[in-house]
PDB file of C-alpha atoms and ligand atoms in Angstrom:
ATOM      1  CA  MET A   1      91.497  98.594  93.049  1.00 38.00           C
ATOM      2  CA  LYS A   2      94.489  96.139  92.415  1.00 34.00           C
ATOM      3  CA  ASN A   3      93.457  93.001  93.884  1.00 38.00           C
ATOM      4  CA  ASN A   4      95.692  90.040  94.700  1.00 36.00           C
ATOM      5  CA  ASN A   5      92.849  87.423  93.405  1.00 35.00           C
ATOM      6  CA  THR A   6      92.578  86.549  90.251  1.00 32.00           C
ATOM      7  CA  LYS A   7      88.961  85.612  90.294  1.00 32.00           C
ATOM      8  CA  SER A   8      86.349  87.542  91.923  1.00 35.00           C
ATOM      9  CA  LYS A   9      84.371  84.711  93.335  1.00 36.00           C
ATOM     10  CA  HIS A  10      86.105  82.509  95.817  1.00 37.00           C
ATOM     11  CA  ARG A  11      85.156  79.097  97.088  1.00 36.00           C
ATOM     12  CA  VAL A  12      85.720  78.820 100.878  1.00 37.00           C
ATOM     13  CA  HIS A  13      85.697  75.054 101.773  1.00 34.00           C
ATOM     14  CA  LYS A  14      84.102  74.403 105.255  1.00 36.00           C
ATOM     15  CA  SER A  15      82.969  71.185 106.764  1.00 35.00           C
ATOM     16  CA  GLY A  16      82.558  69.908 102.965  1.00 35.00           C
ATOM     17  CA  THR A  17      80.256  72.865 101.910  1.00 37.00           C
ATOM     18  CA  LYS A  18      80.941  75.628  99.568  1.00 42.00           C
ATOM     19  CA  LYS A  19      80.100  79.323 100.325  1.00 49.00           C
ATOM     20  CA  ILE A  20      80.419  81.981  97.620  1.00 55.00           C
ATOM     21  CA  PHE A  21      82.520  84.528  98.723  1.00 67.00           C
ATOM     22  CA  ASN A  22      82.066  87.502  96.413  1.00 89.00           C
ATOM     23  CA  LYS A  23      84.490  90.337  96.623  1.00 93.00           C
ATOM     24  CA  TYR A  24      82.752  93.121  95.121  1.00 93.00           C
ATOM     25  CA  GLU A  25      79.223  92.451  97.052  1.00 92.00           C
ATOM     26  CA  LEU A  26      81.080  92.707 100.575  1.00 92.00           C
ATOM     27  CA  TYR A  27      83.020  95.904  99.463  1.00 91.00           C
ATOM     28  CA  LEU A  28      79.701  97.427  98.387  1.00 92.00           C
ATOM     29  CA  ASP A  29      78.330  96.645 101.441  1.00 89.00           C
ATOM     30  CA  ALA A  30      81.757  97.562 103.531  1.00 92.00           C
ATOM     31  CA  VAL A  31      82.947 100.538 101.585  1.00 89.00           C
ATOM     32  CA  GLN A  32      80.491 102.137  99.398  1.00 88.00           C
ATOM     33  CA  SER A  33      77.175 104.531  99.492  1.00 91.00           C
ATOM     34  CA  PRO A  34      76.495 104.735  96.254  1.00 95.00           C
ATOM     35  CA  ASP A  35      73.104 106.215  96.617  1.00 95.00           C
ATOM     36  CA  THR A  36      74.022 109.088  99.138  1.00 95.00           C
ATOM     37  CA  ASP A  37      76.885 109.776  97.076  1.00 96.00           C
ATOM     38  CA  VAL A  38      75.407 110.538  94.139  1.00 98.00           C
ATOM     39  CA  GLU A  39      72.822 112.592  96.023  1.00 97.00           C
ATOM     40  CA  PHE A  40      75.755 114.609  97.797  1.00 97.00           C
ATOM     41  CA  PHE A  41      77.208 115.526  94.282  1.00 98.00           C
ATOM     42  CA  ARG A  42      73.913 116.720  92.755  1.00 98.00           C
ATOM     43  CA  LYS A  43      73.581 118.902  96.070  1.00 97.00           C
ATOM     44  CA  VAL A  44      77.287 120.477  95.603  1.00 98.00           C
ATOM     45  CA  HIS A  45      76.351 121.200  91.925  1.00 98.00           C
ATOM     46  CA  GLN A  46      73.222 122.747  93.014  1.00 98.00           C
ATOM     47  CA  GLU A  47      74.784 124.888  95.766  1.00 98.00           C
ATOM     48  CA  LEU A  48      77.761 125.974  93.212  1.00 98.00           C
ATOM     49  CA  ARG A  49      76.037 126.400  90.095  1.00 98.00           C
ATOM     50  CA  LYS A  50      72.357 126.865  91.212  1.00 97.00           C
ATOM     51  CA  LYS A  51      71.072 124.071  88.469  1.00 95.00           C
ATOM     52  CA  ASP A  52      70.888 120.213  88.495  1.00 96.00           C
ATOM     53  CA  PRO A  53      73.663 118.306  86.785  1.00 98.00           C
ATOM     54  CA  ARG A  54      72.640 115.702  84.173  1.00 98.00           C
ATOM     55  CA  ILE A  55      75.984 114.448  82.597  1.00 98.00           C
ATOM     56  CA  PHE A  56      77.900 112.490  85.586  1.00 98.00           C
ATOM     57  CA  ARG A  57      81.541 110.767  85.016  1.00 98.00           C
ATOM     58  CA  GLU A  58      82.536 108.137  87.365  1.00 98.00           C
ATOM     59  CA  ASP A  59      86.209 107.621  87.202  1.00 98.00           C
ATOM     60  CA  PHE A  60      88.275 104.444  88.601  1.00 98.00           C
ATOM     61  CA  CYS A  61      84.622 103.439  88.663  1.00 97.00           C
ATOM     62  CA  GLY A  62      85.198  99.563  89.450  1.00 95.00           C
ATOM     63  CA  THR A  63      81.632  98.374  89.180  1.00 96.00           C
ATOM     64  CA  PHE A  64      80.277 101.333  88.393  1.00 97.00           C
ATOM     65  CA  ALA A  65      77.734 101.313  91.647  1.00 97.00           C
ATOM     66  CA  MET A  66      77.396 105.382  91.323  1.00 98.00           C
ATOM     67  CA  CYS A  67      76.791 105.732  87.524  1.00 98.00           C
ATOM     68  CA  ALA A  68      73.743 103.219  88.493  1.00 98.00           C
ATOM     69  CA  GLU A  69      72.362 105.489  91.067  1.00 98.00           C
ATOM     70  CA  TRP A  70      72.942 108.598  89.052  1.00 98.00           C
ATOM     71  CA  VAL A  71      70.431 107.780  86.143  1.00 98.00           C
ATOM     72  CA  LYS A  72      68.011 107.007  88.863  1.00 98.00           C
ATOM     73  CA  LEU A  73      67.540 110.453  90.241  1.00 98.00           C
ATOM     74  CA  HIS A  74      66.396 112.230  87.059  1.00 98.00           C
ATOM     75  CA  PRO A  75      65.148 110.654  83.703  1.00 98.00           C
ATOM     76  CA  LYS A  76      67.485 113.084  81.824  1.00 98.00           C
ATOM     77  CA  ASN A  77      70.399 111.900  83.776  1.00 98.00           C
ATOM     78  CA  ILE A  78      73.352 109.911  81.785  1.00 98.00           C
ATOM     79  CA  SER A  79      76.394 108.238  83.089  1.00 98.00           C
ATOM     80  CA  TYR A  80      79.719 107.278  82.329  1.00 98.00           C
ATOM     81  CA  GLY A  81      81.921 105.103  84.276  1.00 98.00           C
ATOM     82  CA  LEU A  82      85.610 104.437  83.478  1.00 98.00           C
ATOM     83  CA  ASP A  83      87.792 101.824  84.396  1.00 98.00           C
ATOM     84  CA  LEU A  84      90.830 100.103  82.891  1.00 97.00           C
ATOM     85  CA  ASP A  85      89.710  96.514  84.706  1.00 95.00           C
ATOM     86  CA  PRO A  86      87.110  94.394  82.519  1.00 96.00           C
ATOM     87  CA  GLU A  87      86.507  92.032  85.825  1.00 92.00           C
ATOM     88  CA  PRO A  88      84.523  94.942  88.024  1.00 94.00           C
ATOM     89  CA  LEU A  89      82.892  96.184  84.737  1.00 96.00           C
ATOM     90  CA  ALA A  90      81.634  92.424  84.252  1.00 94.00           C
ATOM     91  CA  TYR A  91      80.459  92.368  87.568  1.00 93.00           C
ATOM     92  CA  GLY A  92      78.399  96.018  87.669  1.00 95.00           C
ATOM     93  CA  ARG A  93      76.763  94.935  84.229  1.00 95.00           C
ATOM     94  CA  ALA A  94      75.522  91.749  85.946  1.00 93.00           C
ATOM     95  CA  HIS A  95      74.500  93.092  89.458  1.00 94.00           C
ATOM     96  CA  HIS A  96      74.251  97.018  89.081  1.00 95.00           C
ATOM     97  CA  LEU A  97      72.745  97.069  85.727  1.00 95.00           C
ATOM     98  CA  SER A  98      70.364  94.512  85.558  1.00 92.00           C
ATOM     99  CA  PRO A  99      67.979  95.554  88.610  1.00 95.00           C
ATOM    100  CA  LEU A 100      67.607  98.928  86.239  1.00 97.00           C
ATOM    101  CA  THR A 101      64.478  99.365  83.988  1.00 97.00           C
ATOM    102  CA  GLU A 102      65.225  99.455  80.228  1.00 97.00           C
ATOM    103  CA  GLN A 103      65.077 103.017  80.085  1.00 98.00           C
ATOM    104  CA  GLN A 104      67.792 103.695  82.649  1.00 98.00           C
ATOM    105  CA  LYS A 105      69.785 101.168  81.393  1.00 98.00           C
ATOM    106  CA  LYS A 106      70.183 103.140  78.292  1.00 98.00           C
ATOM    107  CA  ARG A 107      71.495 106.187  79.905  1.00 98.00           C
ATOM    108  CA  VAL A 108      74.620 104.126  81.766  1.00 98.00           C
ATOM    109  CA  HIS A 109      77.616 103.706  79.939  1.00 98.00           C
ATOM    110  CA  PRO A 110      80.477 101.834  81.483  1.00 98.00           C
ATOM    111  CA  MET A 111      83.770 102.145  79.257  1.00 98.00           C
ATOM    112  CA  GLU A 112      86.818 100.151  79.811  1.00 98.00           C
ATOM    113  CA  GLN A 113      89.361 103.100  79.638  1.00 98.00           C
ATOM    114  CA  ASN A 114      91.861 104.656  80.795  1.00 97.00           C
ATOM    115  CA  VAL A 115      91.327 107.996  82.869  1.00 98.00           C
ATOM    116  CA  MET A 116      94.204 109.873  81.573  1.00 96.00           C
ATOM    117  CA  LYS A 117      93.035 109.073  77.834  1.00 95.00           C
ATOM    118  CA  ALA A 118      89.238 109.494  78.307  1.00 97.00           C
ATOM    119  CA  ASN A 119      87.017 109.805  75.323  1.00 96.00           C
ATOM    120  CA  VAL A 120      83.764 110.351  76.376  1.00 97.00           C
ATOM    121  CA  PRO A 121      81.162 113.250  76.410  1.00 98.00           C
ATOM    122  CA  ALA A 122      82.090 116.613  78.451  1.00 98.00           C
ATOM    123  CA  ALA A 123      80.659 115.789  82.126  1.00 98.00           C
ATOM    124  CA  ASP A 124      78.811 118.490  84.423  1.00 98.00           C
ATOM    125  CA  ILE A 125      80.278 116.184  87.390  1.00 98.00           C
ATOM    126  CA  ILE A 126      83.578 114.118  87.231  1.00 98.00           C
ATOM    127  CA  ALA A 127      83.815 112.159  90.441  1.00 98.00           C
ATOM    128  CA  ALA A 128      87.416 110.092  91.949  1.00 98.00           C
ATOM    129  CA  MET A 129      86.369 108.199  94.800  1.00 97.00           C
ATOM    130  CA  ASN A 130      87.684 106.229  97.287  1.00 95.00           C
ATOM    131  CA  PHE A 131      90.823 107.661  97.229  1.00 96.00           C
ATOM    132  CA  SER A 132      91.722 106.407  93.804  1.00 97.00           C
ATOM    133  CA  TYR A 133      93.664 108.926  92.475  1.00 98.00           C
ATOM    134  CA  PHE A 134      96.164 108.395  95.523  1.00 98.00           C
ATOM    135  CA  ILE A 135      97.830 105.654  93.138  1.00 98.00           C
ATOM    136  CA  PHE A 136      99.150 108.786  91.237  1.00 98.00           C
ATOM    137  CA  HIS A 137     102.641 108.759  93.339  1.00 98.00           C
ATOM    138  CA  SER A 138     104.088 112.088  91.764  1.00 98.00           C
ATOM    139  CA  ARG A 139     102.821 115.659  91.537  1.00 98.00           C
ATOM    140  CA  GLU A 140     103.516 115.588  87.874  1.00 98.00           C
ATOM    141  CA  LEU A 141     101.244 112.345  86.998  1.00 98.00           C
ATOM    142  CA  LEU A 142      98.238 114.065  89.654  1.00 98.00           C
ATOM    143  CA  LYS A 143      98.874 117.019  87.513  1.00 98.00           C
ATOM    144  CA  LYS A 144      98.211 115.322  84.531  1.00 98.00           C
ATOM    145  CA  TYR A 145      95.391 113.653  85.666  1.00 98.00           C
ATOM    146  CA  PHE A 146      93.803 116.988  86.904  1.00 98.00           C
ATOM    147  CA  THR A 147      94.578 118.533  83.281  1.00 98.00           C
ATOM    148  CA  ASP A 148      92.694 115.804  81.544  1.00 98.00           C
ATOM    149  CA  VAL A 149      89.793 116.076  83.842  1.00 98.00           C
ATOM    150  CA  LEU A 150      89.290 119.744  83.492  1.00 98.00           C
ATOM    151  CA  LYS A 151      89.037 119.065  79.518  1.00 98.00           C
ATOM    152  CA  GLY A 152      86.724 116.534  80.382  1.00 98.00           C
ATOM    153  CA  LEU A 153      84.392 118.655  82.271  1.00 98.00           C
ATOM    154  CA  SER A 154      81.669 120.985  80.658  1.00 98.00           C
ATOM    155  CA  SER A 155      81.907 124.691  80.823  1.00 96.00           C
ATOM    156  CA  LYS A 156      80.702 125.215  84.294  1.00 96.00           C
ATOM    157  CA  GLY A 157      81.585 121.255  85.205  1.00 98.00           C
ATOM    158  CA  LEU A 158      82.628 120.202  89.038  1.00 98.00           C
ATOM    159  CA  PHE A 159      85.366 117.708  89.870  1.00 98.00           C
ATOM    160  CA  LEU A 160      84.731 116.192  93.144  1.00 98.00           C
ATOM    161  CA  VAL A 161      87.659 114.111  95.114  1.00 98.00           C
ATOM    162  CA  ASP A 162      87.403 112.467  98.505  1.00 97.00           C
ATOM    163  CA  VAL A 163      90.527 112.663 100.979  1.00 97.00           C
ATOM    164  CA  PHE A 164      91.204 111.048 104.237  1.00 95.00           C
ATOM    165  CA  GLY A 165      93.612 112.008 106.938  1.00 93.00           C
ATOM    166  CA  GLY A 166      94.223 112.232 110.542  1.00 91.00           C
ATOM    167  CA  SER A 167      96.606 110.802 113.070  1.00 88.00           C
ATOM    168  CA  ALA A 168      95.537 107.382 112.904  1.00 86.00           C
ATOM    169  CA  CYS A 169      96.544 107.280 109.265  1.00 85.00           C
ATOM    170  CA  TYR A 170     100.214 107.732 110.324  1.00 87.00           C
ATOM    171  CA  ASP A 171     100.611 104.363 112.083  1.00 87.00           C
ATOM    172  CA  GLU A 172     100.216 100.845 111.258  1.00 92.00           C
ATOM    173  CA  ASN A 173      96.808  99.385 112.333  1.00 90.00           C
ATOM    174  CA  GLU A 174      94.271  97.161 111.324  1.00 94.00           C
ATOM    175  CA  GLU A 175      90.360  98.145 112.035  1.00 92.00           C
ATOM    176  CA  LYS A 176      87.562  95.732 112.210  1.00 95.00           C
ATOM    177  CA  THR A 177      84.101  96.233 111.545  1.00 94.00           C
ATOM    178  CA  LYS A 178      81.390  93.703 112.382  1.00 94.00           C
ATOM    179  CA  TYR A 179      78.691  93.679 109.890  1.00 93.00           C
ATOM    180  CA  ARG A 180      75.582  91.223 109.987  1.00 90.00           C
ATOM    181  CA  LYS A 181      77.219  88.506 107.839  1.00 90.00           C
ATOM    182  CA  PHE A 182      80.773  89.262 107.630  1.00 92.00           C
ATOM    183  CA  SER A 183      83.621  91.189 109.127  1.00 94.00           C
ATOM    184  CA  TYR A 184      85.524  93.980 107.270  1.00 95.00           C
ATOM    185  CA  PHE A 185      89.286  94.603 108.216  1.00 95.00           C
ATOM    186  CA  TRP A 186      90.846  98.106 107.022  1.00 94.00           C
ATOM    187  CA  HIS A 187      94.546  97.290 107.544  1.00 94.00           C
ATOM    188  CA  GLN A 188      97.475 100.126 107.038  1.00 94.00           C
ATOM    189  CA  HIS A 189     100.968  98.807 106.929  1.00 93.00           C
ATOM    190  CA  GLY A 190     102.672 101.678 108.185  1.00 86.00           C
ATOM    191  CA  PHE A 191     103.771 105.232 106.646  1.00 93.00           C
ATOM    192  CA  ASP A 192     106.717 106.408 105.044  1.00 95.00           C
ATOM    193  CA  PRO A 193     107.337 110.136 105.897  1.00 94.00           C
ATOM    194  CA  VAL A 194     109.968 110.487 103.367  1.00 96.00           C
ATOM    195  CA  THR A 195     107.863 109.821 100.258  1.00 96.00           C
ATOM    196  CA  ALA A 196     104.342 110.307 102.232  1.00 95.00           C
ATOM    197  CA  LYS A 197     103.225 106.810 100.803  1.00 96.00           C
ATOM    198  CA  ALA A 198     101.399 104.141 102.437  1.00 95.00           C
ATOM    199  CA  LYS A 199     100.184 100.702 101.798  1.00 95.00           C
ATOM    200  CA  PHE A 200      96.722  99.411 102.630  1.00 95.00           C
ATOM    201  CA  SER A 201      94.697  96.165 102.496  1.00 96.00           C
ATOM    202  CA  ILE A 202      91.321  95.101 102.513  1.00 95.00           C
ATOM    203  CA  HIS A 203      90.538  91.665 104.284  1.00 95.00           C
ATOM    204  CA  PHE A 204      86.949  90.162 104.887  1.00 94.00           C
ATOM    205  CA  GLN A 205      85.821  87.250 106.890  1.00 93.00           C
ATOM    206  CA  LEU A 206      82.671  85.957 106.109  1.00 92.00           C
ATOM    207  CA  LYS A 207      80.715  84.506 109.666  1.00 89.00           C
ATOM    208  CA  ASP A 208      82.265  81.270 110.678  1.00 85.00           C
ATOM    209  CA  GLN A 209      84.558  81.030 107.852  1.00 88.00           C
ATOM    210  CA  ARG A 210      88.452  81.728 108.010  1.00 91.00           C
ATOM    211  CA  LYS A 211      89.666  85.378 106.990  1.00 93.00           C
ATOM    212  CA  ILE A 212      90.419  85.960 103.554  1.00 93.00           C
ATOM    213  CA  GLU A 213      93.372  88.346 103.515  1.00 94.00           C
ATOM    214  CA  ASP A 214      94.303  91.199 100.983  1.00 95.00           C
ATOM    215  CA  VAL A 215      91.329  90.964  98.644  1.00 94.00           C
ATOM    216  CA  PHE A 216      92.183  94.535  97.634  1.00 94.00           C
ATOM    217  CA  THR A 217      95.376  96.282  98.211  1.00 95.00           C
ATOM    218  CA  TYR A 218      96.569  99.818  97.580  1.00 95.00           C
ATOM    219  CA  ASP A 219      99.860 101.489  97.288  1.00 96.00           C
ATOM    220  CA  TRP A 220      99.006 104.869  97.797  1.00 97.00           C
ATOM    221  CA  ARG A 221     100.835 108.528  98.402  1.00 97.00           C
ATOM    222  CA  MET A 222      99.013 110.443 101.305  1.00 97.00           C
ATOM    223  CA  TRP A 223      97.760 113.556  99.366  1.00 98.00           C
ATOM    224  CA  THR A 224      96.877 116.448 101.603  1.00 97.00           C
ATOM    225  CA  ILE A 225      93.874 118.799 101.192  1.00 98.00           C
ATOM    226  CA  PRO A 226      96.166 121.922 100.513  1.00 98.00           C
ATOM    227  CA  GLU A 227      98.486 119.983  97.865  1.00 98.00           C
ATOM    228  CA  ILE A 228      95.252 118.976  96.316  1.00 98.00           C
ATOM    229  CA  ARG A 229      93.651 122.593  95.866  1.00 98.00           C
ATOM    230  CA  GLU A 230      96.975 124.028  94.832  1.00 98.00           C
ATOM    231  CA  ILE A 231      97.171 121.524  92.091  1.00 98.00           C
ATOM    232  CA  MET A 232      93.943 121.659  90.766  1.00 98.00           C
ATOM    233  CA  GLU A 233      93.963 125.470  91.138  1.00 98.00           C
ATOM    234  CA  GLU A 234      97.410 125.245  88.895  1.00 98.00           C
ATOM    235  CA  VAL A 235      96.079 123.527  86.196  1.00 98.00           C
ATOM    236  CA  GLY A 236      93.117 125.981  85.734  1.00 98.00           C
ATOM    237  CA  PHE A 237      90.483 125.004  88.135  1.00 98.00           C
ATOM    238  CA  LYS A 238      88.900 128.388  89.077  1.00 98.00           C
ATOM    239  CA  LYS A 239      87.928 127.805  92.758  1.00 98.00           C
ATOM    240  CA  THR A 240      88.098 125.201  94.695  1.00 98.00           C
ATOM    241  CA  HIS A 241      86.297 124.102  98.326  1.00 98.00           C
ATOM    242  CA  VAL A 242      86.725 121.886 100.744  1.00 98.00           C
ATOM    243  CA  TYR A 243      83.304 119.913 102.259  1.00 98.00           C
ATOM    244  CA  TRP A 244      84.034 118.939 106.032  1.00 97.00           C
ATOM    245  CA  GLU A 245      81.808 116.463 108.023  1.00 94.00           C
ATOM    246  CA  GLY A 246      79.808 117.691 110.924  1.00 92.00           C
ATOM    247  CA  THR A 247      80.086 115.999 114.367  1.00 90.00           C
ATOM    248  CA  ASN A 248      77.318 114.170 116.109  1.00 90.00           C
ATOM    249  CA  LYS A 249      76.273 113.902 119.927  1.00 89.00           C
ATOM    250  CA  LYS A 250      79.020 111.496 120.577  1.00 85.00           C
ATOM    251  CA  GLY A 251      81.988 113.135 118.788  1.00 83.00           C
ATOM    252  CA  GLY A 252      81.778 111.054 115.883  1.00 85.00           C
ATOM    253  CA  GLY A 253      80.995 112.179 111.747  1.00 88.00           C
ATOM    254  CA  ASN A 254      77.286 112.958 111.210  1.00 92.00           C
ATOM    255  CA  GLY A 255      77.441 111.955 107.732  1.00 91.00           C
ATOM    256  CA  VAL A 256      76.757 115.534 106.764  1.00 94.00           C
ATOM    257  CA  PHE A 257      79.287 117.770 104.835  1.00 96.00           C
ATOM    258  CA  THR A 258      79.354 121.503 104.662  1.00 96.00           C
ATOM    259  CA  ARG A 259      81.569 124.169 103.026  1.00 97.00           C
ATOM    260  CA  THR A 260      84.283 125.248 104.969  1.00 96.00           C
ATOM    261  CA  GLU A 261      87.608 126.792 105.071  1.00 96.00           C
ATOM    262  CA  LYS A 262      88.543 125.151 108.545  1.00 94.00           C
ATOM    263  CA  GLY A 263      89.124 121.820 109.355  1.00 92.00           C
ATOM    264  CA  GLU A 264      89.339 120.239 113.125  1.00 88.00           C
ATOM    265  CA  GLU A 265      92.045 118.012 114.313  1.00 87.00           C
ATOM    266  CA  CYS A 266      90.497 114.387 114.477  1.00 87.00           C
ATOM    267  CA  GLU A 267      91.935 110.675 114.600  1.00 88.00           C
ATOM    268  CA  ALA A 268      90.565 110.253 111.342  1.00 89.00           C
ATOM    269  CA  TRP A 269      88.763 112.309 109.058  1.00 94.00           C
ATOM    270  CA  VAL A 270      87.162 112.106 105.218  1.00 95.00           C
ATOM    271  CA  ALA A 271      86.574 114.988 103.466  1.00 97.00           C
ATOM    272  CA  TYR A 272      85.673 116.121  99.542  1.00 98.00           C
ATOM    273  CA  VAL A 273      87.495 118.700  97.578  1.00 98.00           C
ATOM    274  CA  VAL A 274      85.573 120.275  94.803  1.00 98.00           C
ATOM    275  CA  GLY A 275      87.077 122.005  92.138  1.00 98.00           C
ATOM    276  CA  GLU A 276      85.346 124.671  89.670  1.00 98.00           C
ATOM    277  CA  LYS A 277      85.852 124.752  85.886  1.00 98.00           C
TER     278      LYS A 277
HETATM  279  C1  LIG B 301      89.701 101.728  94.700  1.00 58.78           C
HETATM  280  S1  LIG B 301      88.853 101.054  93.194  1.00 58.78           S
HETATM  281  C2  LIG B 301      87.626 102.398  93.365  1.00 58.78           C
HETATM  282  C3  LIG B 301      86.494 101.460  92.754  1.00 58.78           C
HETATM  283  C4  LIG B 301      85.135 102.647  92.882  1.00 58.78           C
HETATM  284  N1  LIG B 301      85.215 103.816  92.206  1.00 58.78           N
HETATM  285  C5  LIG B 301      84.674 102.829  93.947  1.00 58.78           C
HETATM  286  O1  LIG B 301      84.130 104.213  94.992  1.00 58.78           O
HETATM  287  O2  LIG B 301      85.066 102.270  95.301  1.00 58.78           O
HETATM  288  C6  LIG B 301      90.344 101.866  91.852  1.00 58.78           C
HETATM  289  C7  LIG B 301      89.743 101.530  90.487  1.00 58.78           C
HETATM  290  O3  LIG B 301      90.427 102.031  89.582  1.00 58.78           O
HETATM  291  C8  LIG B 301      90.852 101.471  88.291  1.00 58.78           C
HETATM  292  N2  LIG B 301      91.797 102.162  87.782  1.00 58.78           N
HETATM  293  C9  LIG B 301      93.255 102.070  88.367  1.00 58.78           C
HETATM  294  N3  LIG B 301      93.863 103.117  87.317  1.00 58.78           N
HETATM  295  C10 LIG B 301      93.193 103.394  86.456  1.00 58.78           C
HETATM  296  C11 LIG B 301      93.500 104.389  85.530  1.00 58.78           C
HETATM  297  N4  LIG B 301      94.391 104.701  84.938  1.00 58.78           N
HETATM  298  N5  LIG B 301      91.936 104.430  84.500  1.00 58.78           N
HETATM  299  C12 LIG B 301      91.128 103.753  84.635  1.00 58.78           C
HETATM  300  N6  LIG B 301      90.656 103.379  86.086  1.00 58.78           N
HETATM  301  C13 LIG B 301      91.943 102.995  87.046  1.00 58.78           C
HETATM  302  C14 LIG B 301      90.916  99.850  89.055  1.00 58.78           C
HETATM  303  O4  LIG B 301      90.767  99.079  88.219  1.00 58.78           O
HETATM  304  C15 LIG B 301      89.907 100.012  90.274  1.00 58.78           C
HETATM  305  O5  LIG B 301      89.102  99.376  89.577  1.00 58.78           O
END
């Protein structure tokens, strides 16, 4: 998560009062669902491996919210979070570790490490969420990352990534979502069909405050599901699977992802690709 603001807390001045603008808290509320994510990972492992996973590695972990949720699922669960940036790791220690019990805290290991040079025990599950691996713009780099992940998995380990697409992802657009205390904006700055690259940013606006732009910015290559599967298989994953979201009565996503070999044309979709070691 590249961010253009050097400090995680901004003070927003209005009528002489100061309000704390905390980008990681807003990001968690707007973008993340770490509790449901880890349950989904466990479900996928149970389905494909017929047993419970114990060791979880969260790549590009930021504030390692999923690592903190992972250890709540079982008293033997252990998690490792890897991120290059000390700032979100420090936020995570203050906000996601502190509410845990002493026993749980001992099983969470946030590490300031490059995912390309990971030095942690083999994991049953490695997850790279919120499209973080889209920072790898070339096939060569993505291949190198997937190769390192394969090495970092236990013998029957699984690798999970999320991916998004749909016709709306090829247009410049800004989507606003209102929450109780703030609004979240997902801004896509066009798409280059020659390189398949696109820039995105997240803006926030606290209630009755001015909008704060480019709190997080992303420069991504828009990888497709078949490319991801092909690269996983090229580097040695034995099988790959796609989990696609079901539809609710209004035609939107219902939050339930199941294995499929056939997708559905949608304006915007999110799916998971899973690689089996
Ligand atoms: C989009 S944020 C993802 C945060 C979180 N995983 C989530 O699900 O929302 C991407 C994170 O990747 C980190 N990052 C970028 N390159 C990295 C690398 N090579 N190794 C480890 N972390 C990296 C950034 O510091 C940033 O915190």
